[in-house]
Coordinates of C-alpha atoms in Angstrom, one line a residue:
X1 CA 89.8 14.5 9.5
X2 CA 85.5 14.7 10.1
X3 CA 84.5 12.4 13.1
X4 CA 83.3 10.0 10.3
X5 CA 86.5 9.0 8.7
X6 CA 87.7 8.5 12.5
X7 CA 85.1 6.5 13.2
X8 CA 85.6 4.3 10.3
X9 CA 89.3 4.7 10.9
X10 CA 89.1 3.1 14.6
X11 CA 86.5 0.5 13.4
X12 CA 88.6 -1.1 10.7
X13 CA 91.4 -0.9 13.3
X14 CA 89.0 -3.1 15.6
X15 CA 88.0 -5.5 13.1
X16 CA 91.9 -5.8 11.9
X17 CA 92.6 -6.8 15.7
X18 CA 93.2 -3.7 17.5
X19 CA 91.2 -4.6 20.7
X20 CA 92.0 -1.1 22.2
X21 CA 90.2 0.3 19.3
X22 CA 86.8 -0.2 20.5
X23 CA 87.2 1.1 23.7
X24 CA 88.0 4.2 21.4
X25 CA 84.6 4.0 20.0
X26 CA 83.1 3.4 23.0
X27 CA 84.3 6.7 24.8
X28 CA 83.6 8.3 21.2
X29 CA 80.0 7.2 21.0
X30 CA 78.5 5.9 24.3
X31 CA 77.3 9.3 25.3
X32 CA 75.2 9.7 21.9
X33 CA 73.8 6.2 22.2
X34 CA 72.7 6.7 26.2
X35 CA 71.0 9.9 25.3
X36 CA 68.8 8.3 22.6
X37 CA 68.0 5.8 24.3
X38 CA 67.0 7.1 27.5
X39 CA 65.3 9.9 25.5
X40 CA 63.1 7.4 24.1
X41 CA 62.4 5.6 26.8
X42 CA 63.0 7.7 30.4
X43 CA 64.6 4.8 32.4
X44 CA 68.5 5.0 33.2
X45 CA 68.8 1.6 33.7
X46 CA 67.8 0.4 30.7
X47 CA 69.6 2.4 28.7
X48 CA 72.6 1.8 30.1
X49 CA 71.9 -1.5 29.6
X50 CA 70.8 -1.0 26.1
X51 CA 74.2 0.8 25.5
X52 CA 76.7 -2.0 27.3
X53 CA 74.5 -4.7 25.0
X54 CA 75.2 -2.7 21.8
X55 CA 78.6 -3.0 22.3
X56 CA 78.8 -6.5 23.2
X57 CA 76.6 -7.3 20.5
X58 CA 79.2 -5.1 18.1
X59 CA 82.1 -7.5 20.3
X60 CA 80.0 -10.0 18.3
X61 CA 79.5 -9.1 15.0
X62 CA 82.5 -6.9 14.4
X63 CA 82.9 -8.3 10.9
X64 CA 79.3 -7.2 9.6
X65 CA 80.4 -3.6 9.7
X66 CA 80.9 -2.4 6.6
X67 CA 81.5 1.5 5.3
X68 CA 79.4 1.4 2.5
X69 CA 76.5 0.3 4.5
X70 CA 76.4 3.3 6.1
X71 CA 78.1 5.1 9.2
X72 CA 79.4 3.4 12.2
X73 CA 77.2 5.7 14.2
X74 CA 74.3 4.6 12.2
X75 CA 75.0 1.1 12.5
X76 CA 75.4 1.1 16.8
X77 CA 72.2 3.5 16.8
X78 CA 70.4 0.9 14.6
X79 CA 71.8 -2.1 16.9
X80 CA 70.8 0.2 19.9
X81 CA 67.3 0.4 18.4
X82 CA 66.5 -3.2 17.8
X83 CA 67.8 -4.5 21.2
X84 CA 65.9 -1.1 22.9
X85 CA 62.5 -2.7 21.1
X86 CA 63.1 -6.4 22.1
X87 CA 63.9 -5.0 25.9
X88 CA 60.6 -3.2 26.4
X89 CA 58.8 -6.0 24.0
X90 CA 60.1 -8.2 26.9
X91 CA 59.3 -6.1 29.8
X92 CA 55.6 -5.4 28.5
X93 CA 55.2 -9.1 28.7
X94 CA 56.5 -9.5 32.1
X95 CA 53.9 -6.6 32.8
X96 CA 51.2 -8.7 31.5
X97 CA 51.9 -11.9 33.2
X98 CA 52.6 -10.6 36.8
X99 CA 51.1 -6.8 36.7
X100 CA 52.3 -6.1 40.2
X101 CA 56.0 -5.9 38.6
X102 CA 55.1 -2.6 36.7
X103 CA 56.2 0.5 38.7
X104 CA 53.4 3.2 39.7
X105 CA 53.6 6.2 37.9
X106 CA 54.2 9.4 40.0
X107 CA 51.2 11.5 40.5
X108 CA 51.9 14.9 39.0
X109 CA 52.2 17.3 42.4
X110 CA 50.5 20.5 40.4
X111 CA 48.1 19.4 37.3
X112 CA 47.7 22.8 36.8
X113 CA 51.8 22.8 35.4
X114 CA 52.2 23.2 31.7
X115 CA 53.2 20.4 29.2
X116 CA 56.7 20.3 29.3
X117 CA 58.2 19.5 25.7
X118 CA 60.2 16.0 27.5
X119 CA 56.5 15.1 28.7
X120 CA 54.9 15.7 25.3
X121 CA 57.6 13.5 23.4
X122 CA 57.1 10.6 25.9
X123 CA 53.3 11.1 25.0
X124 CA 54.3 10.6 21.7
X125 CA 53.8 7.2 19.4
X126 CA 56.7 5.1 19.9
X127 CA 57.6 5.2 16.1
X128 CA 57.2 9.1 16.2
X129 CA 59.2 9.7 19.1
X130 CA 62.2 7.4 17.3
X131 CA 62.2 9.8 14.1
X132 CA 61.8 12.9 16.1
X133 CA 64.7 12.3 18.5
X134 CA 66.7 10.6 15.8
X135 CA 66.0 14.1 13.8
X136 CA 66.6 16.7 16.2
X137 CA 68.7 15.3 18.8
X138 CA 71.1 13.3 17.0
X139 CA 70.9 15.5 13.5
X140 CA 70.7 12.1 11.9
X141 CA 69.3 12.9 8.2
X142 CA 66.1 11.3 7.0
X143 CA 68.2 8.5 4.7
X144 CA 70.1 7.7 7.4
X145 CA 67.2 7.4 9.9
X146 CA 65.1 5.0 7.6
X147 CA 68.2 2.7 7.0
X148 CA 68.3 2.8 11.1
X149 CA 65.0 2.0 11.3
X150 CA 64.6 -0.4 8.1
X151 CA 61.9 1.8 6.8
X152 CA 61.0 3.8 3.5
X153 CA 62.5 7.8 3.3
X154 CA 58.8 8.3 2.8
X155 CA 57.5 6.6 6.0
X156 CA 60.4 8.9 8.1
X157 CA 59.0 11.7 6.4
X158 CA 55.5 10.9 7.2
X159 CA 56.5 10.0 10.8
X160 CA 58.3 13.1 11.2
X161 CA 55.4 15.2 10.4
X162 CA 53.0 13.7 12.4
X163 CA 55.0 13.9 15.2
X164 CA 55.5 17.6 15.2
X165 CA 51.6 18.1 14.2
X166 CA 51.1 16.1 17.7
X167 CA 53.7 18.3 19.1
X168 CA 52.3 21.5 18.1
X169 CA 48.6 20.3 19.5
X170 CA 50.2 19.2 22.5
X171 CA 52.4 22.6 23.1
X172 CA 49.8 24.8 21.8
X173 CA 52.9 25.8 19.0
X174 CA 54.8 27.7 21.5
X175 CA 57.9 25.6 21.5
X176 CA 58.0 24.2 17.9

């Protein structure tokens, strides 16, 4: 049986009743979900947070999961998304209404270090960075990542290239 069809199997379970089910899917797909996230955004914290409010928020709406939608995976990494974006949308706000709330960034100890490829994906656009780690980290196809992201195949396409052009510029094409 692929990972899909257990997915789906344990998710129908959950929404039949099966409260131990989710805690299934949890162990199954918490690990994935943290990796994005924190990928994305380089704070533990948050992602962790991020994860525990996908799951509450699946607690929730445990009924609006349905297979031909899509895969459960896609549907938690597409809840994970939106609540990552209204998190930092939040925070940026805070940042702007009492600045002294924003850590300090870290000065580098030796400028003279090369671009690490972690460094050069932070650097990237915030909509790059989503397709590129949804891509290459999490081997999420380019239909599944625009129905994640509510976004034309095009637009992922587009995206995607851009963000390994950046890349390449950034790593001098050494690691791409």
């Amino acid at each position: 049986m692929s990972l899909r069809q257990t997915e789906e199997i344990e998710m129908a379970a959950y929404q039949a009743g099966d409260a131990e089910a989710l805690g299934r899917i949890y162990e199954q797909l918490k690990q994935p979900l943290y990796l994005f996230i924190y990928r994305y955004t380089r704070d533990e914290q948050l992602s962790i947070d991020v994860v525990q409010d996908t799951f509450i928020k699946v607690q929730q709406y445990k009924q609006s999961f349905t297979p031909e939608k899509g895969t459960l995976k896609n549907f938690l990494f597409q809840t994970a998304y939106r609540i990552m974006i209204d998190k930092l949308n939040r925070r940026k706000k805070w940042y702007r209404l009492m600045p002294f709330l924003k850590p300090e960034d870290p000065q580098p100890t030796n400028t003279e270090d090369k671009l690490t490829v972690q460094q050069a994906l932070s650097s990237l656009p915030e909509k790059q960075r989503a397709v590129i780690l949804l891509t290459y980290y999490h081997d999420l196809s380019q239909t599944e990542i625009a129905q994640m992201l509510e976004i034309p195949v095009g637009t992922v396409k587009s995206r995607l290239h851009h963000a390994i052009s950046s890349l390449k510029n950034m790593l001098g094409g050494d690691y791409l």
